[in-house]
Coordinates of C-alpha atoms and ligand atoms in Angstrom, one line a residue:
Chain N
M1 CA 134.3 -79.4 -21.6
S2 CA 135.6 -80.4 -25.0
R3 CA 133.1 -81.6 -27.6
N4 CA 133.5 -84.4 -30.0
V5 CA 134.6 -83.4 -33.5
A6 CA 134.1 -85.3 -36.7
I7 CA 135.4 -84.9 -40.2
V8 CA 132.4 -84.4 -42.5
G9 CA 134.1 -83.7 -45.8
V10 CA 137.4 -83.9 -47.5
G11 CA 139.0 -82.6 -50.7
H12 CA 142.4 -83.4 -52.3
S13 CA 143.7 -81.9 -55.4
K14 CA 146.1 -83.7 -57.9
F15 CA 149.6 -83.1 -56.7
G16 CA 152.5 -82.2 -59.0
V17 CA 153.7 -79.4 -61.1
R18 CA 150.4 -77.6 -61.2
N19 CA 151.3 -74.7 -63.6
D20 CA 147.8 -75.2 -65.1
V21 CA 146.3 -73.3 -62.2
S22 CA 147.0 -70.3 -59.9
L23 CA 147.1 -70.5 -56.1
P24 CA 143.5 -69.7 -55.4
E25 CA 142.3 -71.9 -58.3
L26 CA 144.3 -74.8 -56.8
A27 CA 142.9 -74.2 -53.3
W28 CA 139.3 -74.1 -54.8
E29 CA 139.7 -77.6 -56.3
S30 CA 140.0 -79.0 -52.8
I31 CA 137.5 -76.6 -51.1
K32 CA 134.9 -77.5 -53.8
M33 CA 135.4 -81.2 -53.3
A34 CA 135.2 -80.9 -49.6
L35 CA 132.0 -78.9 -49.7
E36 CA 130.4 -81.3 -52.1
D37 CA 131.6 -84.3 -49.9
S38 CA 130.0 -82.8 -46.9
G39 CA 126.8 -81.4 -48.5
L40 CA 127.6 -78.0 -47.0
E41 CA 127.6 -74.6 -48.6
Q42 CA 130.1 -71.8 -48.1
K43 CA 127.8 -69.9 -45.8
D44 CA 127.8 -72.8 -43.4
I45 CA 131.5 -72.6 -42.8
Q46 CA 132.1 -70.5 -39.7
Y47 CA 135.9 -70.3 -39.6
V48 CA 138.6 -71.1 -42.1
V49 CA 142.2 -72.0 -41.2
V50 CA 144.5 -71.7 -44.2
S51 CA 147.9 -73.4 -44.1
N52 CA 150.6 -72.0 -46.5
V53 CA 154.3 -71.6 -45.9
G54 CA 154.9 -69.5 -49.1
G55 CA 157.9 -67.3 -49.7
W56 CA 158.3 -69.0 -53.1
S57 CA 154.8 -68.0 -54.2
S58 CA 153.6 -64.5 -55.0
E59 CA 150.7 -63.9 -52.6
P60 CA 151.9 -62.8 -49.1
L61 CA 148.3 -63.0 -47.7
P62 CA 147.1 -66.3 -49.1
A63 CA 144.3 -66.8 -46.6
V64 CA 142.2 -63.9 -47.8
V65 CA 143.1 -64.5 -51.5
V66 CA 141.8 -68.1 -51.2
N67 CA 138.7 -67.2 -49.2
E68 CA 137.7 -64.4 -51.6
Y69 CA 138.1 -66.8 -54.5
A70 CA 136.1 -69.6 -52.8
G71 CA 133.3 -67.2 -51.8
I72 CA 133.9 -67.7 -48.1
C73 CA 133.9 -64.1 -46.9
P74 CA 133.6 -62.4 -44.4
T75 CA 133.7 -65.6 -42.3
G76 CA 136.9 -65.1 -40.5
T77 CA 140.2 -66.7 -41.3
V78 CA 143.9 -67.0 -40.4
R79 CA 147.0 -68.3 -42.1
V80 CA 149.2 -70.8 -40.0
E81 CA 152.8 -71.9 -40.4
A82 CA 154.4 -74.9 -38.9
A83 CA 156.6 -75.7 -41.9
C84 CA 155.8 -79.0 -43.4
A85 CA 153.4 -79.7 -40.5
S86 CA 151.4 -76.5 -41.2
G87 CA 148.5 -78.6 -42.5
S88 CA 148.1 -80.6 -39.4
A89 CA 148.5 -77.5 -37.4
A90 CA 145.6 -76.0 -39.3
V91 CA 143.5 -79.1 -38.6
K92 CA 144.4 -78.7 -34.9
L93 CA 143.2 -75.1 -34.9
A94 CA 140.0 -75.9 -36.7
Y95 CA 139.5 -78.8 -34.4
D96 CA 139.9 -76.5 -31.3
M97 CA 137.4 -74.0 -32.7
V98 CA 134.8 -76.7 -33.0
A99 CA 135.8 -78.7 -29.8
S100 CA 135.7 -75.5 -27.7
G101 CA 132.2 -74.7 -28.9
H102 CA 133.2 -71.4 -30.6
V103 CA 131.9 -72.7 -33.9
D104 CA 130.0 -75.8 -35.1
I105 CA 131.7 -76.0 -38.6
A106 CA 135.2 -75.1 -39.4
M107 CA 137.5 -75.8 -42.4
A108 CA 141.2 -76.4 -42.7
V109 CA 142.6 -75.8 -46.2
G110 CA 146.3 -76.2 -47.2
V111 CA 147.7 -74.8 -50.4
E112 CA 151.2 -74.6 -51.7
K113 CA 152.5 -73.4 -55.1
M114 CA 156.2 -74.1 -54.8
N115 CA 156.7 -73.9 -58.6
E116 CA 156.0 -70.2 -58.7
S117 CA 159.8 -69.8 -58.2
P118 CA 162.8 -71.4 -59.9
T119 CA 164.1 -74.6 -58.2
P120 CA 167.3 -72.9 -56.8
T121 CA 165.1 -70.3 -55.0
V122 CA 163.0 -73.0 -53.5
V123 CA 166.1 -75.0 -52.3
E124 CA 167.2 -71.7 -50.7
F125 CA 164.0 -71.1 -48.9
I126 CA 163.6 -74.7 -47.5
G127 CA 167.4 -74.6 -46.5
R128 CA 166.7 -71.6 -44.5
A129 CA 164.0 -73.4 -42.5
G130 CA 165.9 -74.2 -39.4
N131 CA 168.1 -71.7 -37.7
Y132 CA 168.9 -69.1 -40.4
F133 CA 171.5 -67.1 -38.6
W134 CA 173.7 -69.9 -37.1
E135 CA 173.2 -72.9 -39.4
F136 CA 172.4 -71.5 -42.8
Q137 CA 174.1 -68.2 -43.1
N138 CA 177.6 -69.7 -42.9
F139 CA 177.1 -73.3 -43.6
G140 CA 174.4 -73.5 -46.3
L141 CA 172.5 -76.5 -45.1
T142 CA 169.6 -77.7 -47.3
F143 CA 166.4 -79.6 -46.3
P144 CA 167.9 -82.9 -47.5
G145 CA 171.1 -81.8 -45.8
Y146 CA 169.4 -81.6 -42.4
Y147 CA 167.9 -85.1 -42.8
A148 CA 171.2 -86.5 -44.2
L149 CA 172.7 -85.7 -40.7
Y150 CA 170.1 -88.1 -39.4
M151 CA 170.7 -90.7 -42.1
T152 CA 174.5 -90.7 -41.6
A153 CA 174.0 -91.2 -37.8
Y154 CA 171.3 -93.9 -38.3
M155 CA 173.5 -95.8 -40.7
H156 CA 176.5 -95.6 -38.4
K157 CA 174.5 -96.7 -35.3
Y158 CA 172.5 -99.5 -36.8
G159 CA 174.4 -100.6 -39.8
A160 CA 171.6 -99.7 -42.2
T161 CA 172.6 -99.3 -45.9
E162 CA 171.7 -96.9 -48.6
E163 CA 170.0 -99.9 -50.4
D164 CA 167.8 -100.4 -47.2
F165 CA 166.6 -96.8 -47.4
C166 CA 165.8 -97.2 -51.1
K167 CA 163.3 -99.8 -50.2
V168 CA 161.2 -97.0 -48.6
A169 CA 161.3 -95.2 -51.9
V170 CA 160.3 -98.4 -53.8
K171 CA 157.3 -99.0 -51.6
N172 CA 156.1 -95.5 -51.7
H173 CA 156.4 -95.3 -55.6
Y174 CA 154.6 -98.7 -55.7
Y175 CA 151.6 -97.2 -54.1
G176 CA 152.0 -93.8 -55.8
A177 CA 151.7 -95.6 -59.1
R178 CA 148.2 -96.6 -57.9
N179 CA 147.1 -93.2 -56.7
P180 CA 145.7 -90.8 -59.5
K181 CA 146.3 -87.9 -57.2
A182 CA 150.1 -88.6 -56.9
Q183 CA 152.9 -86.6 -58.5
F184 CA 154.8 -89.7 -59.5
Q185 CA 152.7 -92.6 -60.7
K186 CA 155.5 -94.8 -61.7
E187 CA 157.1 -97.7 -59.9
I188 CA 160.8 -97.6 -59.4
T189 CA 163.5 -100.3 -58.7
I190 CA 166.2 -100.4 -56.0
E191 CA 168.7 -100.1 -58.9
K192 CA 167.1 -96.9 -60.2
C193 CA 167.1 -95.5 -56.7
M194 CA 170.6 -96.5 -56.1
A195 CA 171.8 -95.0 -59.4
S196 CA 170.2 -91.6 -58.6
R197 CA 172.7 -88.8 -57.8
Y198 CA 173.5 -87.5 -54.4
I199 CA 171.7 -84.3 -53.5
A200 CA 173.0 -84.3 -49.8
W201 CA 175.2 -87.3 -49.2
P202 CA 174.1 -90.0 -48.3
I203 CA 170.6 -88.8 -49.5
K204 CA 170.0 -89.4 -53.1
L205 CA 167.4 -87.9 -55.5
F206 CA 165.2 -90.9 -55.1
D207 CA 165.4 -90.8 -51.2
S208 CA 163.8 -87.3 -51.5
S209 CA 160.3 -86.0 -51.8
P210 CA 159.8 -83.6 -54.8
I211 CA 159.0 -79.9 -55.1
T212 CA 155.2 -80.0 -55.4
D213 CA 152.1 -77.8 -56.0
G214 CA 148.9 -79.1 -54.3
S215 CA 146.0 -78.4 -52.0
A216 CA 143.7 -80.3 -49.6
A217 CA 140.9 -79.4 -47.4
V218 CA 139.1 -80.9 -44.4
I219 CA 135.7 -79.8 -43.0
L220 CA 135.2 -80.4 -39.3
A221 CA 131.9 -80.4 -37.4
S222 CA 130.5 -80.8 -34.0
E223 CA 128.8 -84.2 -33.1
E224 CA 125.3 -82.7 -33.4
V225 CA 125.9 -81.2 -36.8
A226 CA 127.8 -84.3 -38.0
K227 CA 124.9 -86.5 -37.2
Q228 CA 122.6 -84.5 -39.4
L229 CA 125.1 -84.4 -42.3
T230 CA 126.3 -88.0 -42.6
D231 CA 125.9 -91.6 -41.5
S232 CA 129.6 -92.1 -41.8
P233 CA 131.5 -89.5 -39.8
V234 CA 135.2 -90.0 -39.1
W235 CA 136.1 -88.9 -35.6
I236 CA 139.2 -87.1 -34.6
R237 CA 140.3 -89.0 -31.6
A238 CA 143.4 -87.2 -30.8
I239 CA 145.9 -84.7 -31.9
G240 CA 149.3 -84.8 -30.2
Y241 CA 151.9 -82.1 -30.8
A242 CA 155.5 -81.2 -29.8
S243 CA 158.3 -79.1 -31.0
D244 CA 162.1 -79.1 -30.9
T245 CA 165.1 -76.7 -31.1
S246 CA 165.7 -74.6 -34.2
N247 CA 169.5 -75.3 -34.2
L248 CA 170.1 -79.0 -35.0
S249 CA 173.4 -78.6 -33.0
K250 CA 171.2 -78.5 -29.9
R251 CA 169.7 -81.9 -30.5
D252 CA 170.9 -84.9 -28.3
T253 CA 170.2 -87.7 -30.8
F254 CA 170.3 -87.9 -34.6
T255 CA 168.6 -91.3 -34.9
S256 CA 165.1 -90.2 -33.7
L257 CA 163.0 -87.1 -33.9
R258 CA 162.1 -86.2 -30.3
A259 CA 159.1 -84.1 -31.2
G260 CA 157.7 -87.0 -33.2
V261 CA 158.0 -89.3 -30.2
I262 CA 156.3 -86.8 -27.8
A263 CA 153.6 -85.9 -30.2
G264 CA 152.9 -89.7 -30.8
E265 CA 152.8 -90.4 -27.0
K266 CA 150.4 -87.5 -26.4
A267 CA 148.1 -88.7 -29.2
Y268 CA 148.1 -92.4 -28.0
K269 CA 147.3 -91.2 -24.4
M270 CA 144.5 -88.9 -25.6
A271 CA 143.0 -91.7 -27.7
G272 CA 143.5 -94.4 -25.0
I273 CA 145.8 -96.5 -27.1
D274 CA 148.7 -98.4 -25.5
K275 CA 151.9 -97.6 -27.5
D276 CA 153.1 -101.2 -27.1
K277 CA 149.9 -102.5 -28.7
V278 CA 149.6 -99.9 -31.5
L279 CA 150.1 -102.5 -34.2
N280 CA 147.0 -104.2 -33.1
I281 CA 144.9 -101.1 -33.3
I282 CA 145.9 -98.8 -36.2
D283 CA 144.8 -100.2 -39.5
V284 CA 146.6 -97.8 -41.7
A285 CA 149.1 -94.9 -41.3
E286 CA 150.4 -91.9 -43.2
V287 CA 153.9 -91.0 -41.9
H288 CA 156.1 -88.1 -42.8
D289 CA 158.5 -89.5 -45.4
C290 CA 160.0 -86.2 -46.7
F291 CA 163.1 -88.4 -47.0
T292 CA 163.4 -92.2 -46.7
I293 CA 165.2 -91.8 -43.4
A294 CA 162.3 -89.9 -42.0
E295 CA 159.9 -92.8 -42.7
V296 CA 162.3 -95.3 -40.9
M297 CA 162.6 -93.0 -37.9
A298 CA 158.8 -92.6 -37.8
Y299 CA 158.4 -96.4 -37.4
E300 CA 160.5 -96.3 -34.3
D301 CA 159.3 -92.9 -33.0
L302 CA 155.6 -94.1 -33.2
G303 CA 156.4 -97.5 -31.6
F304 CA 155.7 -99.5 -34.8
A305 CA 159.2 -100.9 -34.3
K306 CA 161.8 -101.0 -31.5
R307 CA 164.9 -98.7 -31.8
G308 CA 167.1 -99.8 -34.6
E309 CA 164.6 -102.1 -36.0
G310 CA 162.7 -99.7 -38.2
I311 CA 165.0 -100.6 -41.0
E312 CA 164.1 -104.3 -40.5
M313 CA 160.4 -103.3 -41.0
I314 CA 161.2 -102.0 -44.5
R315 CA 163.6 -104.8 -45.3
N316 CA 160.9 -107.4 -44.5
E317 CA 158.2 -105.4 -46.3
E318 CA 156.0 -105.2 -43.1
T319 CA 154.6 -101.8 -44.1
Y320 CA 153.0 -103.0 -47.4
I321 CA 149.4 -104.0 -47.4
G322 CA 149.2 -107.4 -45.6
G323 CA 152.2 -106.5 -43.4
K324 CA 152.2 -105.5 -39.7
I325 CA 150.9 -102.0 -40.6
P326 CA 150.4 -100.6 -44.0
V327 CA 152.2 -97.2 -44.2
N328 CA 151.8 -94.4 -46.9
L329 CA 149.5 -96.2 -49.3
S330 CA 148.9 -92.8 -50.9
G331 CA 152.5 -92.9 -52.1
G332 CA 153.5 -90.7 -49.2
L333 CA 155.4 -87.4 -49.6
K334 CA 157.9 -89.3 -51.6
A335 CA 155.6 -90.2 -54.5
K336 CA 152.4 -88.5 -53.9
G337 CA 154.3 -85.3 -53.5
H338 CA 155.0 -82.8 -50.7
P339 CA 153.3 -79.4 -51.2
I340 CA 154.7 -78.2 -47.8
A341 CA 151.7 -76.8 -46.1
A342 CA 149.1 -78.9 -47.8
T343 CA 150.6 -82.2 -46.8
G344 CA 148.9 -82.4 -43.4
E345 CA 145.4 -81.9 -44.8
G346 CA 146.4 -84.3 -47.6
M347 CA 147.2 -87.1 -45.0
I348 CA 143.9 -86.5 -43.1
A349 CA 141.9 -86.5 -46.4
E350 CA 143.7 -89.7 -47.5
L351 CA 143.1 -91.5 -44.2
T352 CA 139.4 -90.4 -44.1
N353 CA 139.0 -92.0 -47.5
Q354 CA 140.9 -95.1 -46.4
L355 CA 138.7 -95.5 -43.3
L356 CA 135.6 -95.1 -45.4
N357 CA 136.9 -97.7 -48.0
R358 CA 136.9 -95.0 -50.7
V359 CA 140.4 -95.3 -52.2
E360 CA 141.5 -97.3 -55.3
K361 CA 141.1 -101.0 -54.6
D362 CA 144.8 -102.0 -55.1
R363 CA 145.9 -99.4 -52.4
Q364 CA 143.0 -99.8 -50.0
A365 CA 144.0 -101.0 -46.5
P366 CA 141.7 -103.6 -44.9
I367 CA 139.9 -101.7 -42.2
K368 CA 139.4 -103.9 -39.2
N369 CA 139.5 -101.7 -36.1
G370 CA 138.6 -98.5 -37.8
Y371 CA 141.7 -96.6 -36.6
A372 CA 144.1 -94.5 -38.7
L373 CA 147.2 -92.4 -37.8
A374 CA 148.7 -89.3 -39.5
H375 CA 152.2 -88.4 -38.5
N376 CA 153.2 -85.0 -39.8
I377 CA 156.7 -83.5 -39.1
G378 CA 157.5 -79.8 -39.8
G379 CA 161.1 -78.9 -40.7
T380 CA 163.6 -81.4 -39.5
G381 CA 161.7 -82.5 -36.4
H382 CA 161.1 -78.8 -35.5
Y383 CA 157.3 -79.4 -35.3
A384 CA 155.4 -82.6 -35.0
Y385 CA 151.6 -83.4 -35.0
V386 CA 150.2 -86.9 -34.7
T387 CA 146.5 -87.2 -35.4
I388 CA 144.4 -90.2 -34.8
L389 CA 141.2 -90.9 -36.6
S390 CA 138.6 -93.4 -35.9
L391 CA 135.2 -94.7 -37.3
S392 CA 134.1 -95.0 -33.6
K393 CA 132.9 -92.1 -31.5
P394 CA 135.2 -91.1 -28.5
Chain S
M1 CA 193.1 -75.4 -59.5
G2 CA 189.5 -75.3 -60.4
E3 CA 189.3 -71.6 -60.9
E4 CA 188.1 -71.8 -64.5
K5 CA 185.7 -74.6 -63.7
K6 CA 182.0 -73.8 -64.2
T7 CA 180.1 -73.7 -60.8
L8 CA 176.6 -74.5 -60.1
K9 CA 175.9 -70.8 -59.9
D10 CA 177.2 -70.3 -63.5
M11 CA 174.7 -73.0 -64.6
Y12 CA 171.8 -71.5 -62.6
D13 CA 172.6 -68.1 -64.0
S14 CA 172.8 -69.1 -67.6
Q15 CA 169.6 -71.0 -67.3
M16 CA 167.8 -68.0 -65.8
K17 CA 169.3 -65.6 -68.4
Q18 CA 168.1 -67.8 -71.3
F19 CA 164.7 -68.0 -69.7
F20 CA 164.4 -64.2 -69.2
E21 CA 165.5 -63.6 -72.8
F22 CA 162.8 -66.0 -74.0
V23 CA 160.0 -64.2 -72.0
E24 CA 161.3 -60.8 -73.1
S25 CA 161.0 -62.0 -76.8
M26 CA 157.5 -63.2 -76.1
K27 CA 156.6 -60.0 -74.4
K28 CA 157.8 -58.0 -77.4
S29 CA 155.6 -59.9 -79.8
L30 CA 152.5 -60.3 -77.6
G31 CA 152.6 -57.0 -75.6
V32 CA 152.2 -58.8 -72.3
P33 CA 154.7 -60.9 -70.3
M34 CA 152.9 -64.1 -71.2
F35 CA 154.7 -67.3 -72.3
P36 CA 154.0 -71.0 -72.6
D37 CA 155.7 -73.3 -70.1
M38 CA 158.5 -75.2 -71.9
K39 CA 157.3 -78.6 -70.8
S40 CA 153.5 -78.3 -70.6
G41 CA 152.8 -75.4 -72.9
R42 CA 150.5 -74.0 -70.3
A43 CA 150.2 -70.1 -70.2
Q44 CA 152.4 -68.4 -67.6
Y45 CA 152.8 -64.7 -66.7
L46 CA 156.3 -63.5 -65.6
D47 CA 156.1 -61.2 -62.5
Q48 CA 157.3 -57.8 -63.6
R49 CA 158.5 -56.8 -60.1
E50 CA 161.6 -58.1 -58.3
I51 CA 162.6 -58.1 -54.6
T52 CA 166.0 -58.5 -53.1
L53 CA 166.3 -59.9 -49.5
K54 CA 169.3 -58.9 -47.5
F55 CA 168.7 -58.8 -43.8
I56 CA 170.2 -56.5 -41.2
I57 CA 170.4 -58.5 -37.9
S58 CA 171.2 -57.1 -34.5
I59 CA 174.2 -58.6 -32.8
E60 CA 174.6 -55.8 -30.3
N61 CA 174.3 -58.2 -27.3
I62 CA 176.6 -60.8 -28.8
K63 CA 179.1 -58.6 -30.6
D64 CA 182.0 -59.9 -28.3
F65 CA 181.5 -63.3 -30.1
F66 CA 182.3 -61.6 -33.5
N67 CA 185.2 -59.5 -32.1
A68 CA 186.8 -62.7 -30.7
L69 CA 186.3 -64.6 -33.8
A70 CA 188.3 -61.9 -35.7
E71 CA 191.0 -62.4 -33.0
G72 CA 190.9 -66.3 -33.6
K73 CA 188.8 -67.4 -30.7
L74 CA 185.5 -69.2 -30.5
L75 CA 183.4 -68.1 -27.6
A76 CA 180.2 -69.2 -25.9
T77 CA 178.2 -67.6 -23.1
K78 CA 178.0 -69.1 -19.6
C79 CA 175.4 -68.3 -17.0
E80 CA 177.2 -67.5 -13.7
N81 CA 174.0 -68.2 -11.8
C82 CA 173.2 -71.7 -13.0
N83 CA 176.3 -72.7 -15.0
E84 CA 174.5 -73.4 -18.3
I85 CA 176.7 -72.8 -21.3
Y86 CA 175.2 -71.5 -24.5
F87 CA 176.4 -72.1 -28.1
P88 CA 175.2 -70.4 -30.2
P89 CA 175.8 -67.7 -27.7
Q90 CA 172.9 -65.9 -26.2
R91 CA 172.6 -63.0 -23.7
D92 CA 169.8 -64.4 -21.7
C93 CA 169.5 -67.6 -19.7
P94 CA 166.0 -69.0 -20.1
K95 CA 166.7 -71.6 -17.4
C96 CA 167.1 -69.2 -14.5
K97 CA 166.1 -65.9 -16.2
A98 CA 169.5 -64.3 -15.7
S99 CA 170.6 -61.8 -18.3
G100 CA 173.9 -60.3 -19.5
L101 CA 175.7 -63.7 -19.5
G102 CA 179.5 -63.8 -19.4
W103 CA 181.8 -65.2 -22.0
I104 CA 184.1 -68.4 -22.0
E105 CA 186.4 -69.7 -24.7
L106 CA 185.3 -73.1 -26.0
S107 CA 187.8 -76.1 -26.4
R108 CA 189.1 -76.6 -29.9
E109 CA 188.8 -80.4 -30.1
G110 CA 185.8 -82.6 -30.1
E111 CA 184.1 -85.7 -31.5
L112 CA 182.2 -85.8 -34.8
V113 CA 178.5 -86.6 -34.1
T114 CA 177.2 -86.6 -37.7
F115 CA 177.8 -85.0 -41.1
T116 CA 176.5 -84.6 -44.7
Q117 CA 177.9 -83.3 -48.0
I118 CA 175.8 -80.7 -49.7
N119 CA 175.7 -81.6 -53.4
V120 CA 172.6 -79.6 -54.6
K121 CA 173.4 -76.2 -53.1
P122 CA 171.0 -73.3 -52.4
Y123 CA 171.4 -70.4 -54.8
S124 CA 173.4 -68.3 -52.4
F125 CA 175.9 -71.2 -51.9
S126 CA 176.0 -72.3 -55.5
H127 CA 179.4 -70.7 -56.2
Y128 CA 181.1 -73.1 -53.8
D129 CA 182.3 -76.7 -54.6
D130 CA 180.3 -79.4 -52.7
Y131 CA 180.9 -78.8 -49.0
I132 CA 180.7 -81.1 -46.0
V133 CA 178.8 -79.9 -42.9
G134 CA 179.3 -81.6 -39.6
I135 CA 178.1 -81.4 -36.0
V136 CA 180.9 -81.8 -33.4
R137 CA 180.4 -82.4 -29.7
L138 CA 182.8 -80.5 -27.4
P139 CA 183.9 -81.6 -23.8
E140 CA 181.8 -78.7 -22.5
G141 CA 178.7 -80.6 -23.6
V142 CA 177.8 -78.2 -26.4
N143 CA 177.6 -79.1 -30.2
V144 CA 179.1 -76.8 -32.9
T145 CA 177.9 -77.0 -36.5
A146 CA 180.4 -76.0 -39.2
W147 CA 182.0 -77.0 -42.5
I148 CA 184.6 -79.8 -42.3
R149 CA 187.9 -79.5 -44.3
E150 CA 187.5 -82.7 -46.3
K151 CA 186.2 -83.3 -49.8
D152 CA 185.3 -86.9 -49.6
P153 CA 182.5 -87.9 -47.2
T154 CA 183.4 -91.6 -47.2
K155 CA 186.6 -90.7 -45.4
L156 CA 184.7 -89.4 -42.3
K157 CA 182.9 -91.4 -39.5
P158 CA 181.0 -90.4 -36.5
G159 CA 183.2 -90.5 -33.5
M160 CA 186.3 -89.1 -35.3
K161 CA 188.3 -86.4 -33.5
M162 CA 188.0 -83.0 -34.9
R163 CA 189.9 -79.7 -34.4
L164 CA 188.4 -76.3 -34.7
E165 CA 190.1 -73.6 -36.7
I166 CA 189.1 -70.0 -37.3
V167 CA 189.3 -69.4 -41.0
K168 CA 188.6 -66.7 -43.6
R169 CA 185.7 -67.6 -45.8
E170 CA 186.4 -66.8 -49.4
P171 CA 185.4 -65.2 -51.7
E172 CA 183.3 -63.3 -49.2
D173 CA 186.4 -62.5 -47.1
Y174 CA 185.1 -62.8 -43.6
Y175 CA 186.0 -64.8 -40.4
T176 CA 184.1 -68.0 -39.6
Y177 CA 185.1 -71.3 -38.0
E178 CA 185.7 -74.7 -39.5
W179 CA 186.4 -78.3 -38.4
V180 CA 189.5 -80.1 -39.4
P181 CA 189.8 -83.9 -39.1
V182 CA 192.7 -84.9 -36.6
S183 CA 194.6 -87.6 -38.3
Ligands
ZN401 ZN1 171.1 -69.5 -15.8

């Protein structure tokens, strides 16, 4: 039998160009915050899952480097990779360790220092994240390039325009400007977004998340332990997961991410939520907006909007506070930043704080039902994790 | 045309050269490879080791694909047991677990599914002009990703007919395949 698992502490570093710290120093910022938030000490942590994609950063065994620095040794650890969804994969593994009864307290910590390499090297590494031999080697696709394949298809099928997509960037910068942890804390206009240069046509610089350094940590505990630690645990109600082909040429559709759909449906089923009524239940969501097209597809893949109507949601500002469902009040990957393998824990930390009414007033969602959803995609729909959190116990 | 033009690679290389020269001069005066970040002034250390990645990948079981490519043909594998066609070609059929799949030649015309133009290129592609990558669906039911011979993305539309050509990729000088819009 599976046990209930609660979040008892979260930490989230400032995201951005963090050349003021090394990789273990950056991880420690979040670990320390999470320990203090939970009231736990290092010796209480029984397992640590470290998410880090790396390649662009110097330490090939980041898990042991981070744990030594943080004084969590010889506890037991592992490093996980699920591309940009590594953080959610780390939370899933830590969740399983607690739910299965192997441990009572586990931590997931994500850390990424992308700026340890020059930008062209980082572009090269992320571009290789798909099918290296058949799609990169000869054709040099990039990460924005892969998503541009989706944006071209979506625009053609549903008549969406580049201006429409810029509205996602405007919204996420609006909230990023209100989040002191965000990489970009400046509002932008449609005009500024439209005037930005193409990086992978039709994706422009302002449709794209930046290269980011950052860390985030989440401490999970069994129900018994959580009750002793806090009066306000946030429960993990479901983690849905799915994957898709490495070659994009093997995909059937370019207007939806199949893995995102399946992960969402699994999560809704596990949490007992009817996909058609999701807007009546979820108070706030963080969705994977590595590019503006990705946020629009997420609306549809998660059932926030019907097929082809995701673009209407952003045109009508239905994903701002006060709309049908507020999305990416942190600024999202777009403005808060996207430290690849720390993004997942970053979403969970943000939503925990949202549910507990702990974020800055002008970006705090009204919490009515006490449900929040994190949608974290790895690569170009290669991996997907959808996590549902709630203030009420399963 | 365009041979004297500065490529993105020239720009990347000259930026890196300048940067390394700056760190070298700092190292000479300080005795350690320590330097202030140009924007923030924060102290950084430049790695004194370097690694080159160039992989050696086995194609023993799909070498017929590359031999045929050099003869101007694009091949896929087909499972004689369950009729599944594989592109990219693979030796094994995960559907029915048959192995040693046979080869078929793919049709040369298909329909454009989607495309993009790569403007900010990875370092190892930065010596090329901006290139368009498309995915084309063939009558056999498989999709093929490749460059499209077109400079202007606004001239393309999903649904357009495309013809496949085997071409030499320059300056590397090796055979690959490319889509050409059928006008
Ligand atoms: Zn077969």
